[in-house]
XYZ file of C-alpha atoms in Angstrom:
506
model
C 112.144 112.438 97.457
C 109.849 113.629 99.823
C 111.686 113.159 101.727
C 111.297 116.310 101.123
C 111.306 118.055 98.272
C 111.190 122.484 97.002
C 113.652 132.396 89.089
C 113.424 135.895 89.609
C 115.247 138.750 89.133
C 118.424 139.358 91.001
C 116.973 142.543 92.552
C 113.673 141.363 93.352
C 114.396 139.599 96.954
C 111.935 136.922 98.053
C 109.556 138.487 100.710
C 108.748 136.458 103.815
C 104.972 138.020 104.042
C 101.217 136.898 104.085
C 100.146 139.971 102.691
C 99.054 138.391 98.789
C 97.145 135.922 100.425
C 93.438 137.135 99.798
C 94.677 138.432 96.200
C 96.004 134.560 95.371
C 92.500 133.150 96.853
C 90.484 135.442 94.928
C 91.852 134.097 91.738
C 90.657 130.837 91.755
C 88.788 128.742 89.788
C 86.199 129.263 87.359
C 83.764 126.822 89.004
C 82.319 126.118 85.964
C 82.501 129.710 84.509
C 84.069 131.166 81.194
C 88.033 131.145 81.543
C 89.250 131.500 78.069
C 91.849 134.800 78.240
C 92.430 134.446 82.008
C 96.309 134.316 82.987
C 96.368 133.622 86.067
C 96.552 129.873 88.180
C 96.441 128.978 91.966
C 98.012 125.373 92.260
C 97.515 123.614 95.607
C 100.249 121.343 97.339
C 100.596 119.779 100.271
C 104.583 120.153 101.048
C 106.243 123.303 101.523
C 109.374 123.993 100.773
C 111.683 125.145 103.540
C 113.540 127.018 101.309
C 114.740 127.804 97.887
C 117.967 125.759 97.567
C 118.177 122.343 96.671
C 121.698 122.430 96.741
C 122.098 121.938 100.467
C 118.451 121.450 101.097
C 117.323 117.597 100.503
C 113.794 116.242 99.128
C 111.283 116.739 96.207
C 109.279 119.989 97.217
C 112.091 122.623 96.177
C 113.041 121.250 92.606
C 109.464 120.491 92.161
C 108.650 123.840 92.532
C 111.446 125.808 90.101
C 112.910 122.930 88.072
C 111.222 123.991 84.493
C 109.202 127.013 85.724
C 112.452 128.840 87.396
C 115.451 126.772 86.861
C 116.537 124.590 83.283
C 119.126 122.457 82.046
C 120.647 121.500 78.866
C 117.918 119.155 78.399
C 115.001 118.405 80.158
C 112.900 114.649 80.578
C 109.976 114.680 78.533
C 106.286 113.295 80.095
C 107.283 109.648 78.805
C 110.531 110.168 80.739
C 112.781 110.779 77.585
C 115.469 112.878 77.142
C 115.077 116.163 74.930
C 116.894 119.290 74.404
C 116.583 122.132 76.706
C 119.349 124.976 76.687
C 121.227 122.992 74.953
C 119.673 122.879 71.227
C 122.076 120.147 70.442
C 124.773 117.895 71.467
C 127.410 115.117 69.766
C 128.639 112.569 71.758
C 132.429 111.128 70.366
C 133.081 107.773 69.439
C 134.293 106.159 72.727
C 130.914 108.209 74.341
C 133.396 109.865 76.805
C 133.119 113.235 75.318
C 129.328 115.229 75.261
C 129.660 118.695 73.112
C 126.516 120.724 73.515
C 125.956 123.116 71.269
C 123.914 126.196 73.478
C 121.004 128.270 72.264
C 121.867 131.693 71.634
C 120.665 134.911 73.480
C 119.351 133.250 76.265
C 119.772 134.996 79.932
C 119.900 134.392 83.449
C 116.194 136.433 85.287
C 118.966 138.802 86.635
C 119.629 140.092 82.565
C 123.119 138.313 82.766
C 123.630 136.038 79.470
C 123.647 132.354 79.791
C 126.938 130.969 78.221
C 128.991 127.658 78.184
C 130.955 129.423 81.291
C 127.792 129.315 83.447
C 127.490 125.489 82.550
C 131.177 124.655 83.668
C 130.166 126.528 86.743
C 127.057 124.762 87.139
C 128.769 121.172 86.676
C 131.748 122.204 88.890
C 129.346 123.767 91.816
C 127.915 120.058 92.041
C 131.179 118.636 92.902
C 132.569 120.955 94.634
C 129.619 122.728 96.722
C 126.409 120.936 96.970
C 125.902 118.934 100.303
C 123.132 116.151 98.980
C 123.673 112.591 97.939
C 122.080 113.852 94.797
C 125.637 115.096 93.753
C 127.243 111.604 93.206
C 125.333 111.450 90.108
C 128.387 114.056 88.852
C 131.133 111.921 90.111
C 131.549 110.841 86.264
C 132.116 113.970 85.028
C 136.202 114.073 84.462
C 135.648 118.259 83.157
C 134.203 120.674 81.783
C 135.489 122.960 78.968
C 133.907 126.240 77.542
C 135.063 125.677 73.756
C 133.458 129.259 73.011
C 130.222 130.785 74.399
C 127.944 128.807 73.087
C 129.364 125.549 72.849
C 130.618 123.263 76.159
C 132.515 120.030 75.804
C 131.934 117.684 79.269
C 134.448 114.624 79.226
C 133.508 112.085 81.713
C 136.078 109.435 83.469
C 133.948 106.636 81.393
C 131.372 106.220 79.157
C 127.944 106.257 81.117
C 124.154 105.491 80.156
C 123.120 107.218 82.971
C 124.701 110.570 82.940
C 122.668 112.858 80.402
C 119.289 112.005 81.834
C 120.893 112.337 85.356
C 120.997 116.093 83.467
C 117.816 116.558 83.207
C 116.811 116.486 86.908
C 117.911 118.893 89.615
C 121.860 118.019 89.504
C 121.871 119.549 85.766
C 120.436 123.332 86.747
C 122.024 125.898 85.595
C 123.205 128.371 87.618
C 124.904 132.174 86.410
C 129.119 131.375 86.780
C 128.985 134.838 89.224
C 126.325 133.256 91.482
C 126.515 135.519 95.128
C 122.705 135.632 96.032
C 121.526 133.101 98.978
C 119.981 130.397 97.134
C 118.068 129.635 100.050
C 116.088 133.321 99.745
C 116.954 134.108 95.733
C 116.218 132.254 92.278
C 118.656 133.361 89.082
C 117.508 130.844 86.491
C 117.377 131.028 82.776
C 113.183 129.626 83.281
C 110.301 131.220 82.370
C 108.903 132.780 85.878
C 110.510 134.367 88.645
C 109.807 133.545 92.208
C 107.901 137.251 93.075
C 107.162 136.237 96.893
C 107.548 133.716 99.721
C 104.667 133.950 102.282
C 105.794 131.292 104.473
C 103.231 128.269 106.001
C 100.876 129.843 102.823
C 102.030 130.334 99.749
C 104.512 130.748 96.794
C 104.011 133.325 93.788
C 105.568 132.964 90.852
C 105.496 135.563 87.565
C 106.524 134.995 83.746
C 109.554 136.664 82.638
C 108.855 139.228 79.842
C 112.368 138.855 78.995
C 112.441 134.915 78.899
C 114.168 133.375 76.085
C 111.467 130.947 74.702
C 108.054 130.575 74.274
C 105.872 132.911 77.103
C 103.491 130.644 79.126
C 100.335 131.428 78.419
C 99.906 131.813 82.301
C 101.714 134.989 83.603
C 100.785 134.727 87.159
C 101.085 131.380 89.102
C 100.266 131.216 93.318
C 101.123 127.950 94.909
C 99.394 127.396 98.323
C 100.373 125.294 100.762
C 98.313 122.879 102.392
C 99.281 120.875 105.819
C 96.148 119.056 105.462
C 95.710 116.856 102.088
C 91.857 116.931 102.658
C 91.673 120.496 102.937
C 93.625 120.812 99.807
C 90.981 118.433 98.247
C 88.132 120.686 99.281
C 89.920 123.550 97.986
C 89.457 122.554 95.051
C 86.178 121.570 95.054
C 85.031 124.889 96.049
C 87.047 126.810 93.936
C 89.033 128.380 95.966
C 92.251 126.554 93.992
C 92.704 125.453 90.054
C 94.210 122.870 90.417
C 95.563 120.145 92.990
C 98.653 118.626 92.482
C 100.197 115.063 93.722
C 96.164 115.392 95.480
C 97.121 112.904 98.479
C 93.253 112.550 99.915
C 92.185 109.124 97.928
C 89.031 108.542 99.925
C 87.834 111.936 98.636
C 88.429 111.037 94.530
C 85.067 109.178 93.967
C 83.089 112.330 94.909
C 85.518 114.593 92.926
C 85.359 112.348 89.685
C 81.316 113.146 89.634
C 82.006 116.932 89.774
C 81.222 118.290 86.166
C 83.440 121.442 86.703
C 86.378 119.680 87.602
C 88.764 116.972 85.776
C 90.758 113.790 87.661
C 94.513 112.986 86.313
C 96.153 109.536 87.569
C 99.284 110.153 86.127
C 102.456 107.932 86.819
C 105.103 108.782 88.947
C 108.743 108.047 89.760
C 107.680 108.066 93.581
C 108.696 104.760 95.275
C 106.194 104.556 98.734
C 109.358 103.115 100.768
C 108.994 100.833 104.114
C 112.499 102.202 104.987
C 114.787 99.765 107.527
C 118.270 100.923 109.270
C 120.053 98.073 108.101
C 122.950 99.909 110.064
C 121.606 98.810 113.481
C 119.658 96.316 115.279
C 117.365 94.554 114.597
C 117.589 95.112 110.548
C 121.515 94.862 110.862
C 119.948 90.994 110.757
C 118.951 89.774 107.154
C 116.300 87.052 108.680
C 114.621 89.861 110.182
C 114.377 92.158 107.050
C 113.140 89.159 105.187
C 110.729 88.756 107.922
C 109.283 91.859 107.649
C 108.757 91.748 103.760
C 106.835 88.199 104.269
C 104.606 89.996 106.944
C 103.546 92.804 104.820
C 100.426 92.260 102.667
C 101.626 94.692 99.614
C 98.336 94.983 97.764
C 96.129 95.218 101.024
C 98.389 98.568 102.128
C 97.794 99.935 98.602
C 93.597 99.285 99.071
C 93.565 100.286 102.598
C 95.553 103.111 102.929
C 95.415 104.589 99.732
C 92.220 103.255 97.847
C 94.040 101.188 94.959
C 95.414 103.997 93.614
C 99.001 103.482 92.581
C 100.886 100.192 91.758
C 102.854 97.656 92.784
C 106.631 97.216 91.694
C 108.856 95.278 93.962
C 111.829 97.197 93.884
C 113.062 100.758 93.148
C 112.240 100.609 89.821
C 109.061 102.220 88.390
C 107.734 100.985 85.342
C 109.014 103.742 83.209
C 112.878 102.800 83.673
C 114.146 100.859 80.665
C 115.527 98.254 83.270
C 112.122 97.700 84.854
C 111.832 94.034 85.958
C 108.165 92.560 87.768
C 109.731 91.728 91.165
C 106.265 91.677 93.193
C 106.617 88.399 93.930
C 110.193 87.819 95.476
C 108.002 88.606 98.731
C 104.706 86.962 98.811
C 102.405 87.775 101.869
C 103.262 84.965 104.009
C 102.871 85.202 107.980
C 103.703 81.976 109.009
C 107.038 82.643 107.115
C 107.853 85.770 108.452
C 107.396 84.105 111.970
C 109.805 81.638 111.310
C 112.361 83.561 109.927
C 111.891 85.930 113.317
C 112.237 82.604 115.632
C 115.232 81.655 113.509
C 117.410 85.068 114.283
C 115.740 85.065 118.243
C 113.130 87.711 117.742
C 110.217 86.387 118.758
C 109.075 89.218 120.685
C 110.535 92.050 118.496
C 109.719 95.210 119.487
C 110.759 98.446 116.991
C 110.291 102.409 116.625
C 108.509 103.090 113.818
C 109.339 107.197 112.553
C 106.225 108.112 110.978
C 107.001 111.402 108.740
C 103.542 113.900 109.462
C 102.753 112.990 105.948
C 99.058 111.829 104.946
C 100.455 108.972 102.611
C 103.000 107.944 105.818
C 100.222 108.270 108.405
C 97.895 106.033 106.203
C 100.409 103.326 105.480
C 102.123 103.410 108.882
C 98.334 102.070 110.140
C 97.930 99.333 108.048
C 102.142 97.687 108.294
C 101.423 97.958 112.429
C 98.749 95.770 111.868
C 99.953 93.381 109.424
C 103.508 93.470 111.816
C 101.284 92.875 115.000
C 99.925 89.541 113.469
C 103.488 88.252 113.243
C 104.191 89.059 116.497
C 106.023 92.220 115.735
C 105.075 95.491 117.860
C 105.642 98.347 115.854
C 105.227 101.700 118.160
C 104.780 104.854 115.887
C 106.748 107.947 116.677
C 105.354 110.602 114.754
C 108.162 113.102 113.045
C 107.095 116.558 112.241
C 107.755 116.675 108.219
C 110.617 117.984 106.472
C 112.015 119.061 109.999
C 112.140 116.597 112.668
C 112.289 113.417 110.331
C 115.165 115.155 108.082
C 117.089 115.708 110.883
C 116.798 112.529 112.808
C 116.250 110.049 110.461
C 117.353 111.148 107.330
C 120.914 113.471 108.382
C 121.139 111.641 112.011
C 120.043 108.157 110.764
C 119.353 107.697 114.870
C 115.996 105.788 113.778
C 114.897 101.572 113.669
C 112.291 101.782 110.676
C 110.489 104.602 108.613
C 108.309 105.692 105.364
C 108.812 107.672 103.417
C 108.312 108.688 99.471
C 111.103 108.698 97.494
C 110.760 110.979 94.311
C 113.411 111.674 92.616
C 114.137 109.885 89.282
C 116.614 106.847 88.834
C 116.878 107.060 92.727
C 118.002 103.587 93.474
C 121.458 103.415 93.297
C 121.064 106.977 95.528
C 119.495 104.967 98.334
C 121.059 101.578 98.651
C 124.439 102.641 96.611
C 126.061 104.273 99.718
C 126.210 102.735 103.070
C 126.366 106.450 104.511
C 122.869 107.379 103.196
C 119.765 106.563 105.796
C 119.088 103.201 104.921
C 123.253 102.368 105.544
C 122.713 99.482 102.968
C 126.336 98.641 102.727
C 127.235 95.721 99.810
C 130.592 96.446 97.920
C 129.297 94.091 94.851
C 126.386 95.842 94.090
C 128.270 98.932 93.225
C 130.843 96.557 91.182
C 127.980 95.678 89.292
C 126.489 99.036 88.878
C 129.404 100.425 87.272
C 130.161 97.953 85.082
C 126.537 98.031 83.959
C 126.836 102.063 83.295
C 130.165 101.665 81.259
C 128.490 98.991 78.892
C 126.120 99.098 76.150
C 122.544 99.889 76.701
C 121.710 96.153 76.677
C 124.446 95.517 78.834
C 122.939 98.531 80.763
C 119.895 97.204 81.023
C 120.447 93.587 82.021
C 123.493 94.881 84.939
C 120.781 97.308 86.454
C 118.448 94.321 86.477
C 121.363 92.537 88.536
C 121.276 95.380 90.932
C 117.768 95.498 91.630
C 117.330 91.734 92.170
C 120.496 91.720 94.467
C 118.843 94.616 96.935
C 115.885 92.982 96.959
C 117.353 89.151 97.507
C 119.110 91.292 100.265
C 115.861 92.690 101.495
C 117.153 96.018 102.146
C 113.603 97.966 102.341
C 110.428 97.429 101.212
C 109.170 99.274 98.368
C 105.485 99.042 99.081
C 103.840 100.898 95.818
C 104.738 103.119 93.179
C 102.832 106.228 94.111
C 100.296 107.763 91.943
C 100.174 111.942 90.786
C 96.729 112.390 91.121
C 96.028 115.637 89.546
C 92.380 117.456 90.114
C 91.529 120.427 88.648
C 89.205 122.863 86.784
C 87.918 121.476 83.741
C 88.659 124.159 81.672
C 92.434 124.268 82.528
C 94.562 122.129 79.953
C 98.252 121.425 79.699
C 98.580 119.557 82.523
C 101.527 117.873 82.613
C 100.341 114.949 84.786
C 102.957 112.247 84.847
C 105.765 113.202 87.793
C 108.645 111.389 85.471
C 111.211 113.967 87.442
C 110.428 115.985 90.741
C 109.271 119.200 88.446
C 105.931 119.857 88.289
C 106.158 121.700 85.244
C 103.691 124.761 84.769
C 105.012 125.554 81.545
C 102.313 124.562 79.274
C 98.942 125.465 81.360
C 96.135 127.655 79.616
C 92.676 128.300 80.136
C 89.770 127.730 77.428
C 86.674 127.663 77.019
C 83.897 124.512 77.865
């Protein structure tokens, strides 16, 4: 999620320094120049990391930086959000689907020269159950073991058969880690990827470098520099001017008209799994009271936020569902903009004059939506006062680890997230319904149909319940030089994968 979200050798220790900082922005783009044989990229972002452990560390900037380029799994989610072999080259799955054998590529290694084997995997699986700190690690809870059968082959039995689990592996919960991991996470990257995180200048930027040594294919970019940008309009004019390749998850919208006339540069709207969430504390007044929740969906005009505050770029959805989830349902209109609704539902729970916090994250998607819903909320008679929260710091601790907050929004990124957020009354939104994870379960155990439809059930019964708003599925707008291909545009995990960039000629 963004709410937040962030391989090298094991001697190479990630330096906290500035001093690359004029070599990364001398290596920008071609501006319209020959670039065929360069290896080198500068990406542009607009949230830093504040670390390099997504273990312990919650949000989308850490795994979007090293899943793929740093970190992989046995398999990995394609850009149509399938499934497909990673480390694992392949796997058999028994008759009662309880029991996953992968079968393990051979001569693959960790960036500290240490082999990959199925002992590292058991590791890996067991260091999500028994060490990580996120939510993110109930997605393991259906793992019964873990069994090296030799060195390249690993049996995983799970407690029940589940239609969830093996693309579950092929986001952050499946990295693999060495079995002998004793570096800081936090400071140090030991993947099996192709680059290596070379340096850390913090507030500025992240340098990454291809492993000579790397098991697979060599990208055909060597040297990658990721700079940071706390404003998403200075990453915009970035690069415009060159002084970046390319911008990813480019959050300036008002700027894209003048960009999309630029010859030397290309515009990418790919999709995303990133729900835009109007997040409410169910836990605590006033959204402990379901007439009040369901007021607030009636008040908010859906499709004006999405034109106002981020030029009509994105979509729509309804729920926590995007579009590229096989149990996708149209659920846009269980809330139809309806003020005079939303007032009565506020008389009928005795909040006329409701007045609520409203924990804006320092986010230039937050700070443009947060706008619009105190408008819309102020026609209904609802004053919204915004509280800005410094991003990832402030907001993760209060509202996200302290939940001590009334309403908030935030992007959600992570893939399959729903049952994440409104499956455990202990996460921030302290949805708590017993049936829906019944439901879930049940749904997970069945067949894919059965799958399908009892996900479906889930969605429908969050939304009926009118547990948070999703306002829009968030677009990953992508500009950069026109000569730079590969992109891989559409955000169906939280990697942005770097894997496949190359320069060529125009």
């Amino acid at each position: 999620m963004q709410i937040l979200t962030g391989r090298r050798a094991l001697g190479a220790v990630v330096v906290l320094t500035s001093a690359a900082l004029l070599t990364a922005c001398s290596a920008g783009s071609s501006s319209g120049g020959a670039s065929a044989g360069r290896t080198d990229v500068v990406v542009g972002l607009t949230g830093e990391p504040t670390n390099l452990d997504f273990t312990t560390t919650s949000g989308s900037a850490i795994p979007q930086l090293l899943m793929n380029n740093v970190y992989e799994g046995l398999v990995t989610i394609d850009q149509e959000g399938e499934v497909q072999p990673q480390l694992a080259e392949k796997w058999e799955i028994n008759g009662d689907r309880t029991v996953y054998t992968f079968t393990l590529h051979d001569g693959v290694t960790f960036s500290d020269g240490s082999p990959f084997t199925a002992d590292d995997v058991v590791a890996s699986i067991d260091r999500v159950q028994d060490d990580w700190t996120l939510s993110l690690k109930s997605k393991m809870d259906v793992v019964e073991s873990a069994e090296a059968v030799s060195d390249t082959e690993v049996a995983v039995t799970l407690t029940h058969p589940s239609n969830a689990w093996l693309f579950d592996m092929g986001t952050s919960v499946g990295a693999m880690f060495p079995d002998d991991l004793s570096v800081d996470l936090a400071t140090e990257a030991v993947g099996t990827g192709p680059y290596t995180v070379e340096e850390v200048a913090t507030g500025e930027h992240i340098t990454l470098a291809a492993r000579e040594d790397y098991w697979g294919e060599t990208p055909a970019i060597t040297d990658v520099t990721v700079r940071y940008f706390a404003d998403a309009n200075a990453q915009a004019n970035a690069v415009r001017a060159g002084d970046i390749d390319m911008a990813y998850n480019m959050q300036a919208p008002d700027l894209l008209a003048g960009l999309e006339q630029d010859q030397d540069l290309q515009v990418i709207d790919g999709t995303s799994t990133g729900e835009v969430l109007l997040a409410l504390n169910n836990a605590r007044p006033p959204f402990d009271d379901l007439n009040v929740r369901r007021a607030i969906m009636y008040a908010i005009d859906r499709e004006a936020v999405l034109d106002t505050a981020w030029a009509g770029h994105g979509e729509l959805i309804g729920s926590m569902v995007p579009p590229t989830d096989p149990y996708y349902q149209d659920l846009t209109g269980a809330y139809p903009y309806d003020p005079d609704r939303a007032r009565e539902l506020l008389a009928e729970a005795g909040a006329e004059d409701l007045s609520i916090t409203f924990d804006v994250p320092t986010r230039p998607y937050a700070e443009a939506v947060a706008q619009v819903v105190v408008s819309q909320l102020a026609e209904v008679g609802v004053d919204a006062k915004i509280v800005p929260a410094e991003f990832p710091a402030v907001w993760l601790d209060k509202v996200f680890t302290e939940h001590d907050y009334e309403m908030s929004v935030i992007l959600h990124t992570e893939a399959r997230d729903m049952l994440t957020v409104f499956g455990d009354p202990d996460y921030y939104i302290g949805y708590d319904n017993p049936e829906l994870g019944q439901v879930a379960e049940k749904a997970d155990e069945g067949s894919p149909d059965q799958y399908v439809a009892g996900m479906q059930e889930v969605s429908r019964m969050i939304v009926d319940d009118a547990a948070s708003d999703p306002l829009f599925l968030f677009p990953n707008t992508v500009v950069a030089d026109a000569a730079l291909s590969g992109i891989a545009a559409n955000a169906t995990t939280e990697s942005m994968d770097l894997t496949g960039l190359r320069w060529s000629d125009r």
